Coordinates of C-alpha atoms in Angstrom, one line a residue:
X1 CA -10.4 -19.4 -42.2
X2 CA -8.4 -21.4 -40.6
X3 CA -5.6 -19.8 -41.2
X4 CA -7.2 -16.4 -39.4
X5 CA -8.3 -18.9 -36.2
X6 CA -3.9 -19.7 -36.4
X7 CA -3.9 -16.3 -35.7
X8 CA -5.9 -15.6 -32.5
X9 CA -4.7 -18.8 -30.9
X10 CA -1.3 -17.8 -31.4
X11 CA -1.8 -14.6 -30.4
X12 CA -1.3 -12.6 -33.3
X13 CA -5.0 -10.5 -33.2
X14 CA -4.4 -7.6 -35.5
X15 CA -3.0 -10.3 -37.8
X16 CA -6.2 -12.4 -37.4
X17 CA -8.4 -9.5 -38.5
X18 CA -6.5 -8.8 -41.8
X19 CA -7.8 -11.9 -42.8
X20 CA -10.9 -12.2 -41.3
X21 CA -11.5 -9.4 -43.7
X22 CA -10.1 -10.8 -46.6
X23 CA -12.4 -13.8 -46.1
X24 CA -15.6 -11.1 -46.2
X25 CA -14.6 -10.1 -49.4
X26 CA -15.2 -13.7 -50.1
X27 CA -17.2 -15.0 -48.6
X28 CA -21.2 -14.1 -47.2
X29 CA -20.2 -16.3 -44.1
X30 CA -22.4 -13.3 -41.6
X31 CA -20.9 -14.9 -38.5
X32 CA -17.4 -13.5 -39.1
X33 CA -18.1 -10.8 -37.2
X34 CA -18.1 -11.9 -34.0
X35 CA -14.8 -13.5 -35.2
X36 CA -13.1 -10.1 -35.7
X37 CA -15.5 -9.0 -32.0
X38 CA -13.6 -11.7 -30.0
X39 CA -10.0 -10.0 -31.8
X40 CA -10.7 -6.9 -30.7
X41 CA -11.6 -7.8 -27.4
X42 CA -8.4 -9.7 -26.8
X43 CA -6.6 -6.1 -27.6
X44 CA -8.5 -4.7 -25.6
X45 CA -10.2 -2.6 -27.9
X46 CA -14.0 -3.1 -26.3
X47 CA -16.1 -0.7 -28.2
X48 CA -14.2 -2.2 -31.2
X49 CA -15.6 -5.3 -30.7
X50 CA -19.2 -4.5 -29.5
X51 CA -19.9 -3.1 -32.8
X52 CA -18.8 -5.6 -34.6
X53 CA -20.5 -8.2 -32.3
X54 CA -23.9 -6.9 -33.4
X55 CA -23.9 -7.3 -37.1
X56 CA -22.9 -11.0 -36.1
X57 CA -26.6 -13.2 -35.7
X58 CA -27.6 -14.0 -32.3
X59 CA -25.6 -16.6 -31.4
X60 CA -23.8 -18.5 -28.1
X61 CA -20.9 -16.8 -29.4
X62 CA -22.2 -13.3 -29.6
X63 CA -24.0 -13.8 -26.5
X64 CA -20.6 -14.2 -24.7
X65 CA -18.8 -11.5 -26.1
X66 CA -20.9 -8.7 -25.8
X67 CA -21.8 -10.3 -21.8
X68 CA -17.9 -9.2 -21.2
X69 CA -17.8 -5.8 -23.4
X70 CA -21.3 -4.7 -20.8
X71 CA -18.8 -5.7 -17.5
X72 CA -15.8 -3.6 -19.7
X73 CA -18.1 -0.6 -20.1
X74 CA -20.2 -1.1 -16.0
X75 CA -23.2 -1.0 -18.1
X76 CA -25.2 -3.2 -15.7
X77 CA -28.2 -3.6 -17.2
X78 CA -26.9 -4.6 -20.7
X79 CA -25.3 -7.5 -18.7
X80 CA -28.1 -8.7 -16.9
X81 CA -29.6 -8.8 -20.0
X82 CA -26.7 -11.1 -22.0
X83 CA -26.5 -12.3 -18.6
X84 CA -30.0 -14.3 -19.0
X85 CA -29.4 -15.5 -22.5
X86 CA -26.5 -18.2 -21.0
X87 CA -27.2 -21.6 -21.0
X88 CA -25.9 -24.4 -19.0
X89 CA -22.9 -25.2 -21.6
X90 CA -19.5 -25.4 -20.3
X91 CA -18.4 -22.4 -22.2
X92 CA -21.0 -19.7 -21.2
X93 CA -20.3 -20.9 -17.6
X94 CA -16.8 -20.3 -18.0
X95 CA -18.1 -17.1 -19.1
X96 CA -20.2 -16.7 -16.2
X97 CA -17.1 -17.7 -13.6
X98 CA -15.1 -15.3 -15.6
X99 CA -17.6 -12.2 -15.3
X100 CA -17.6 -13.5 -11.0
X101 CA -13.9 -13.3 -11.4
X102 CA -13.8 -9.6 -12.5
X103 CA -15.9 -8.6 -10.7
X104 CA -13.8 -9.4 -6.9
X105 CA -16.4 -12.3 -6.3
X106 CA -13.4 -14.7 -6.2
X107 CA -16.2 -16.5 -4.3
X108 CA -19.0 -16.7 -7.1
X109 CA -16.7 -18.5 -9.2
X110 CA -15.1 -20.8 -7.0
X111 CA -18.5 -22.5 -7.0
X112 CA -19.2 -22.8 -10.7
X113 CA -15.6 -23.7 -11.1
X114 CA -16.0 -26.8 -8.8
X115 CA -19.0 -27.4 -9.6
X116 CA -17.7 -27.7 -13.5
X117 CA -14.8 -29.7 -11.8
X118 CA -17.1 -32.5 -10.7
X119 CA -18.5 -33.2 -14.1
X120 CA -15.2 -33.2 -14.9
X121 CA -12.2 -34.3 -13.7
X122 CA -10.3 -34.9 -16.6
X123 CA -10.2 -30.9 -16.8
X124 CA -6.9 -29.8 -15.8
X125 CA -7.0 -26.5 -16.7
X126 CA -10.0 -25.5 -13.9
X127 CA -7.6 -26.5 -11.4
X128 CA -5.9 -23.2 -12.6
X129 CA -8.6 -20.9 -12.3
X130 CA -10.0 -22.3 -8.6
X131 CA -6.4 -21.6 -8.2
X132 CA -6.3 -18.0 -9.0
X133 CA -9.4 -17.4 -7.0
X134 CA -8.4 -19.1 -3.4
X135 CA -5.4 -15.9 -4.6
X136 CA -7.8 -13.2 -4.7
X137 CA -9.7 -14.8 -1.5
X138 CA -5.7 -14.7 0.2
X139 CA -5.8 -18.6 0.9
X140 CA -2.6 -19.2 -1.0
X141 CA -1.1 -22.2 0.8
X142 CA -4.6 -23.2 -0.5
X143 CA -4.0 -22.0 -4.9
X144 CA -0.5 -24.0 -4.6
X145 CA -1.8 -26.7 -3.7
X146 CA -4.8 -27.2 -5.5
X147 CA -2.1 -25.8 -8.8
X148 CA 0.1 -28.8 -8.0
X149 CA -2.1 -30.8 -10.5
X150 CA -2.4 -28.7 -13.2
X151 CA 2.4 -28.5 -12.8
X152 CA 3.3 -31.7 -12.5
X153 CA 1.3 -32.2 -16.1
X154 CA 1.9 -29.0 -17.7
X155 CA 5.1 -28.2 -16.1
X156 CA 6.1 -25.2 -18.3
X157 CA 2.7 -23.3 -18.5
X158 CA 3.4 -19.5 -17.8
X159 CA 0.0 -18.6 -16.5
X160 CA 0.4 -21.8 -13.3
X161 CA 4.3 -21.6 -13.0
X162 CA 3.7 -17.0 -12.4
X163 CA 0.7 -17.9 -10.5
X164 CA 3.0 -20.7 -7.8
X165 CA 5.7 -17.2 -8.6
X166 CA 3.0 -14.5 -6.7
X167 CA 1.9 -17.6 -3.8
X168 CA 5.6 -17.8 -3.2
X169 CA 5.4 -14.5 -3.3
X170 CA 2.9 -13.8 -1.1
X171 CA 3.5 -16.5 1.3
X172 CA 7.6 -16.1 2.1
X173 CA 9.7 -13.1 -0.9
X174 CA 10.7 -12.3 -3.9
X175 CA 13.9 -13.8 -4.5
X176 CA 11.3 -17.3 -3.3
X177 CA 9.2 -16.1 -6.2
X178 CA 11.9 -15.4 -8.4
X179 CA 12.9 -18.9 -8.1
X180 CA 10.2 -20.4 -8.8
X181 CA 10.5 -18.4 -12.6
X182 CA 13.7 -20.1 -13.6
X183 CA 12.2 -23.3 -14.3
X184 CA 10.0 -21.2 -17.4
X185 CA 13.8 -19.6 -17.9
X186 CA 15.8 -23.0 -18.6
X187 CA 12.6 -23.7 -21.2
X188 CA 13.3 -21.0 -23.4
X189 CA 14.4 -21.4 -26.2
X190 CA 14.9 -17.7 -27.2
X191 CA 16.9 -17.1 -23.2
X192 CA 14.8 -13.9 -23.1
X193 CA 11.2 -15.3 -21.5
X194 CA 10.2 -12.7 -19.2
X195 CA 11.4 -9.7 -21.8
X196 CA 8.1 -11.4 -24.0
X197 CA 5.6 -11.9 -21.6
X198 CA 4.3 -8.8 -20.1
X199 CA 2.6 -9.9 -17.0
X200 CA 6.6 -11.8 -16.3
X201 CA 7.7 -8.3 -17.0
X202 CA 5.4 -7.2 -14.8
X203 CA 5.7 -9.5 -12.0
X204 CA 9.4 -8.9 -11.5
X205 CA 9.8 -6.2 -11.7
X206 CA 7.4 -6.2 -7.9
X207 CA 9.2 -9.2 -6.7
X208 CA 12.7 -7.1 -7.0
X209 CA 11.1 -4.7 -4.7
X210 CA 10.4 -2.2 -7.9
X211 CA 13.0 -2.0 -9.5
X212 CA 13.3 -1.0 -12.9
X213 CA 9.7 0.0 -12.2
X214 CA 9.4 3.1 -14.4
X215 CA 11.3 1.8 -17.2
X216 CA 8.7 -1.6 -17.3
X217 CA 5.5 -0.6 -16.0
X218 CA 3.7 2.7 -18.5
X219 CA 4.0 0.4 -21.4
X220 CA 1.7 -2.3 -19.7
X221 CA -1.2 0.4 -17.4
X222 CA -3.6 -0.2 -20.0
X223 CA -2.7 -4.4 -20.6
X224 CA -2.3 -5.3 -16.9
X225 CA -4.1 -4.2 -14.8
X226 CA -1.8 -4.4 -11.6
X227 CA 0.8 -2.3 -13.3
X228 CA -1.9 0.7 -12.5
X229 CA -1.3 0.4 -8.9
X230 CA 2.1 -1.0 -8.8
X231 CA 3.7 1.9 -10.2
X232 CA 1.7 4.1 -8.1
X233 CA 3.1 2.0 -4.6
X234 CA 6.5 2.3 -6.6
X235 CA 5.9 6.3 -7.2
X236 CA 5.0 6.4 -3.1
X237 CA 8.0 4.0 -1.7
X238 CA 10.4 7.2 -3.4
X239 CA 7.4 10.4 -1.7
X240 CA 6.2 11.8 -4.7
X241 CA 3.0 11.8 -3.6
X242 CA 2.3 13.6 -6.7
X243 CA 3.1 11.7 -9.4
X244 CA 1.0 8.9 -7.5
X245 CA -2.2 10.9 -7.5
X246 CA -2.3 11.7 -10.9
X247 CA -2.3 7.6 -11.8
X248 CA -5.3 7.5 -9.4
X249 CA -6.9 10.3 -9.5
X250 CA -9.4 8.9 -12.3
X251 CA -9.4 5.2 -10.9
X252 CA -12.7 4.2 -9.9
X253 CA -11.6 1.2 -6.8
X254 CA -13.7 -1.8 -7.1
X255 CA -11.5 -3.7 -4.7
X256 CA -10.5 -3.4 -1.0
X257 CA -7.3 -3.1 -1.9
X258 CA -7.5 0.1 -4.4
X259 CA -10.4 1.9 -1.9
X260 CA -7.3 1.0 0.6
X261 CA -3.7 2.4 -1.9
X262 CA -6.2 5.4 -3.5
X263 CA -6.8 6.2 0.5
X264 CA -3.2 6.0 1.2
X265 CA -2.5 8.5 -1.4
X266 CA -4.9 10.7 -0.7
X267 CA -3.0 11.2 2.4
X268 CA 0.1 11.3 1.5
X269 CA -1.2 14.0 -0.6
X270 CA -2.8 15.7 2.3
X271 CA 0.3 16.0 4.9
X272 CA 2.5 16.8 2.5
X273 CA 0.1 20.0 0.4
X274 CA -1.3 20.5 4.1
X275 CA -4.6 20.1 2.3
X276 CA -6.8 19.3 4.0
X277 CA -9.9 18.3 1.0
X278 CA -7.5 15.0 0.7
X279 CA -7.3 14.0 4.2
X280 CA -10.8 14.4 4.6
X281 CA -10.6 12.0 1.8
X282 CA -8.8 9.6 2.9
X283 CA -10.3 9.4 5.8
X284 CA -13.3 8.4 4.3
X285 CA -12.4 5.9 1.6
X286 CA -10.3 4.2 5.3
X287 CA -13.3 4.4 7.6
X288 CA -15.5 2.7 4.5
X289 CA -13.4 -0.5 4.0
X290 CA -12.3 -0.8 7.6
X291 CA -16.2 -0.5 8.6
X292 CA -17.6 -3.0 5.8
X293 CA -19.2 -6.4 6.9
X294 CA -16.0 -8.4 4.4
X295 CA -13.1 -6.7 5.6
X296 CA -13.6 -5.3 9.6
X297 CA -12.1 -8.0 11.4
X298 CA -9.1 -8.7 8.9
X299 CA -6.4 -7.3 9.5
X300 CA -5.8 -4.5 7.1
X301 CA -9.3 -3.3 7.7
X302 CA -8.3 -2.5 11.0
X303 CA -4.9 -1.3 9.5
X304 CA -7.5 1.3 8.0
X305 CA -10.4 2.0 10.9
X306 CA -6.9 2.9 12.2
X307 CA -5.3 5.2 9.8
X308 CA -9.2 6.9 9.2
X309 CA -9.0 7.8 13.2
X310 CA -5.8 8.3 13.0
X311 CA -6.5 11.3 10.6
X312 CA -9.3 12.8 13.0
X313 CA -7.1 12.0 16.1
X314 CA -9.0 9.6 18.1
X315 CA -5.3 7.7 19.2
X316 CA -7.7 6.2 21.9
X317 CA -9.2 5.0 19.4
X318 CA -6.9 3.8 17.0
X319 CA -4.9 2.4 19.7
X320 CA -8.0 -0.3 19.6
X321 CA -7.3 -1.3 16.3
X322 CA -3.1 -1.5 16.7
X323 CA -3.6 -3.5 19.6
X324 CA -5.4 -5.4 17.9
X325 CA -2.8 -6.8 14.8
X326 CA 0.6 -5.8 17.8
X327 CA 1.2 -9.1 17.0
X328 CA 1.5 -9.3 13.5
X329 CA 4.1 -6.6 13.5
X330 CA 7.2 -6.5 16.2
X331 CA 9.4 -5.4 13.9
X332 CA 7.4 -3.0 10.8
X333 CA 8.5 0.6 11.3
X334 CA 5.8 1.8 9.8
X335 CA 3.5 0.0 12.0
X336 CA 5.6 0.6 15.2
X337 CA 5.7 4.2 13.8
X338 CA 2.1 4.8 13.8
X339 CA 1.2 2.9 16.7
X340 CA 4.6 5.3 18.8
X341 CA 3.0 8.1 17.6
X342 CA -0.8 6.6 19.0
X343 CA 0.4 5.7 22.1
X344 CA 1.9 9.5 23.0
X345 CA -0.3 11.5 22.1
X346 CA -2.6 8.8 23.9
X347 CA 0.0 9.9 27.6
X348 CA 1.1 6.1 26.8
X349 CA 4.7 7.2 26.7
X350 CA 7.0 4.5 28.2
X351 CA 4.8 2.3 25.4
X352 CA 5.5 5.1 22.9
X353 CA 9.2 5.0 23.5
X354 CA 9.9 1.6 23.3
X355 CA 8.0 1.6 19.9
X356 CA 9.8 4.3 18.6
X357 CA 12.9 3.0 19.3
X358 CA 12.3 -0.1 17.3
X359 CA 12.4 2.0 14.0
X360 CA 15.3 0.4 11.8
X361 CA 14.4 2.9 9.0
X362 CA 17.3 5.8 9.0
X363 CA 15.1 8.1 6.8
X364 CA 12.0 7.5 9.5
X365 CA 15.3 8.2 12.3
X366 CA 16.1 11.2 10.4
X367 CA 12.7 12.6 10.2
X368 CA 11.4 15.6 12.5
X369 CA 8.5 14.1 13.4
X370 CA 10.2 10.9 15.2
X371 CA 12.8 12.7 16.9
X372 CA 10.8 16.1 18.7
X373 CA 8.2 11.9 19.3
X374 CA 10.7 10.3 21.0
X375 CA 12.3 13.5 22.7
X376 CA 8.2 14.0 24.4
X377 CA 8.8 10.2 24.7
X378 CA 11.6 10.2 26.9
X379 CA 11.0 14.3 28.5
X380 CA 7.6 12.8 30.0
X381 CA 9.8 9.2 31.2
X382 CA 11.7 10.9 33.3
X383 CA 15.2 10.6 30.4
X384 CA 16.1 14.7 30.0
X385 CA 18.7 14.0 29.2
X386 CA 18.3 11.3 26.3
X387 CA 16.2 14.6 25.2
X388 CA 18.8 16.9 25.2
X389 CA 21.3 14.5 23.8
X390 CA 19.0 14.0 20.3
X391 CA 19.5 17.8 20.0
X392 CA 23.2 17.4 20.1
X393 CA 23.6 15.6 17.5
X394 CA 21.9 17.5 15.2
X395 CA 22.8 20.5 13.0
X396 CA 22.8 23.5 13.9
X397 CA 18.7 24.2 11.4
X398 CA 15.6 24.8 12.5
X399 CA 14.5 21.4 13.4
X400 CA 17.3 21.6 15.6
X401 CA 15.5 24.9 16.9
X402 CA 12.3 24.2 17.0
X403 CA 13.6 21.0 18.8
X404 CA 14.8 22.5 21.6
X405 CA 11.9 24.5 22.3
X406 CA 9.9 21.2 22.4
X407 CA 12.8 20.2 25.2
X408 CA 13.1 24.1 27.3
X409 CA 8.7 23.6 27.5
X410 CA 7.6 19.8 28.0
X411 CA 10.6 19.7 30.8
X412 CA 9.4 23.0 32.1
X413 CA 6.2 21.5 32.7
X414 CA 7.6 18.7 34.3
X415 CA 9.7 19.6 36.2
X416 CA 12.9 18.6 34.8
X417 CA 14.3 22.5 35.5
X418 CA 18.1 21.4 34.8
X419 CA 17.4 20.7 30.6
X420 CA 14.7 23.4 31.4
X421 CA 16.9 26.0 32.2
X422 CA 20.0 24.5 29.6
X423 CA 17.4 24.4 26.3
X424 CA 16.2 28.0 27.1
X425 CA 19.9 29.1 27.8
X426 CA 20.8 28.5 24.6
X427 CA 17.3 28.9 22.4
X428 CA 18.1 32.4 24.4
X429 CA 21.3 32.8 22.8
X430 CA 19.3 32.2 18.9
X431 CA 17.1 34.9 19.6
X432 CA 16.9 37.4 22.3
X433 CA 13.7 37.1 22.9
X434 CA 12.6 38.4 26.0
X435 CA 10.5 35.1 26.9
X436 CA 13.5 32.5 26.6
X437 CA 15.4 34.6 29.3
X438 CA 11.6 34.7 31.7
X439 CA 12.1 30.2 30.8
X440 CA 15.7 30.7 32.1
X441 CA 14.3 32.1 34.6
X442 CA 12.3 30.4 36.3
X443 CA 14.2 27.8 35.3
X444 CA 16.9 29.0 37.3
X445 CA 15.0 29.0 40.1
X446 CA 13.3 25.8 40.0
X447 CA 16.5 24.7 40.5
X448 CA 17.6 26.4 43.6
X449 CA 14.2 24.9 44.9
X450 CA 14.9 21.1 43.8
X451 CA 18.3 21.3 45.9
X452 CA 16.9 23.4 48.3
X453 CA 14.4 20.4 49.0
X454 CA 17.4 17.2 48.0
X455 CA 15.7 17.1 44.8
X456 CA 19.1 18.4 42.8
X457 CA 22.9 17.8 42.7
X458 CA 24.5 20.9 43.8
X459 CA 26.9 20.9 40.6
X460 CA 23.6 21.3 39.5
X461 CA 22.2 24.2 40.7
X462 CA 26.4 26.0 39.8
X463 CA 25.4 24.9 35.9
X464 CA 22.3 26.6 35.8
X465 CA 22.8 29.1 38.2
X466 CA 25.9 30.4 35.7
X467 CA 23.6 30.4 33.0
X468 CA 22.0 32.6 34.1
X469 CA 24.3 34.3 35.9
X470 CA 26.0 37.2 32.8
X471 CA 22.5 38.8 33.0
X472 CA 22.5 40.4 36.5
X473 CA 20.5 37.9 38.3
X474 CA 21.2 37.5 42.0
X475 CA 20.1 35.4 44.5
X476 CA 21.4 36.2 47.5
X477 CA 17.6 36.9 49.2
X478 CA 17.5 33.3 48.5
X479 CA 20.5 32.3 51.4
X480 CA 22.4 30.0 49.0
X481 CA 26.6 30.7 47.5
X482 CA 27.1 29.8 43.9

């Protein structure tokens, strides 16, 4: 029995089960079943854990195991029954706090841990549990402060050092987080501390911005809950919306970030496949988070409402939410993309232009969506020459043709007939559509009118008329010379 106990606390759960099986053949102790249940639970074999636990006589340990397995099965009625069986003992209260934590009731878990810490100040491990709760509540600096008491006494604790590293990641960056893990690497006798611990392997991928994600994360999907979410994020960053969708489609969200990530995946897939159903689901998920009482006044909550209205194409409502958090995202390319397009779609072209020009990501700047919206902003801000320069820098393609079409029509609407004439001229050469010829002729007449009013220089008049001269358009009756 002691050998099995030692195997369990050393993490060798399968050996512990085998040893308990041997003990059952030699001893008639019905409590061995609940000890085996603990081993199965540690191996994430929740069905087997419950079956073994039911074989054991009633005991506080049996109640705790069944309480935990009921939670894993999402059986609320069973959880209520086993909850009522818990006492005020330290073990039972720790079990209750763990369930509250797993159900994302972090404040309730914190209250239990704090009450226990008041009763026993020497139980330093409670500080780690409280720090975990504060981390989940986004109070990273508070988590670090509370964690310090435990780390001072146990500087090589993997759980504590990992939590400290994660807090540094949230407060600073991946390099700062990885630096905190060096103490574990230096203390490791094998020198492969990261390969020996799933949690450290997982977090190192996150700290290194997805490096080795495809090798490390898939085997951890059923071990580390965040592994699935981070693998989804990895695929999204590579533009692999279908792969991200396959990973998250069956996930039942329980926390705001899970709802948000599922919404982002549905939105990405919906845009990639023109699926209105997926876009509708994304809009509903964003609205669910953004309108909730717990998230409506948070930054992620306001981002969700902005995304919801963006998908509904209600851009003035989008700006209400984005403007309230703009100060936090001044150099964020994704924010500037959404903010710039929303401003332009609402008619605030100057603000939209400034936001779109702040985008630094070359991949974003190469997208036709960015180029077309920025071109429109330039034209509507009386800078048609900048829009034309964007077209000139493009290689000949369907996208350059579409941008030329936008420039021609927007410039015509804005009375910028010189650039409208140039654009319609090129369009007609590429596609001899009578509509382009009519547009070019109308733009040329517009140039004449602006010259007559003294709003256009004669050299542009000559340039514009030369473009239509080959088509035999005469201006003699207007009294102008070319």
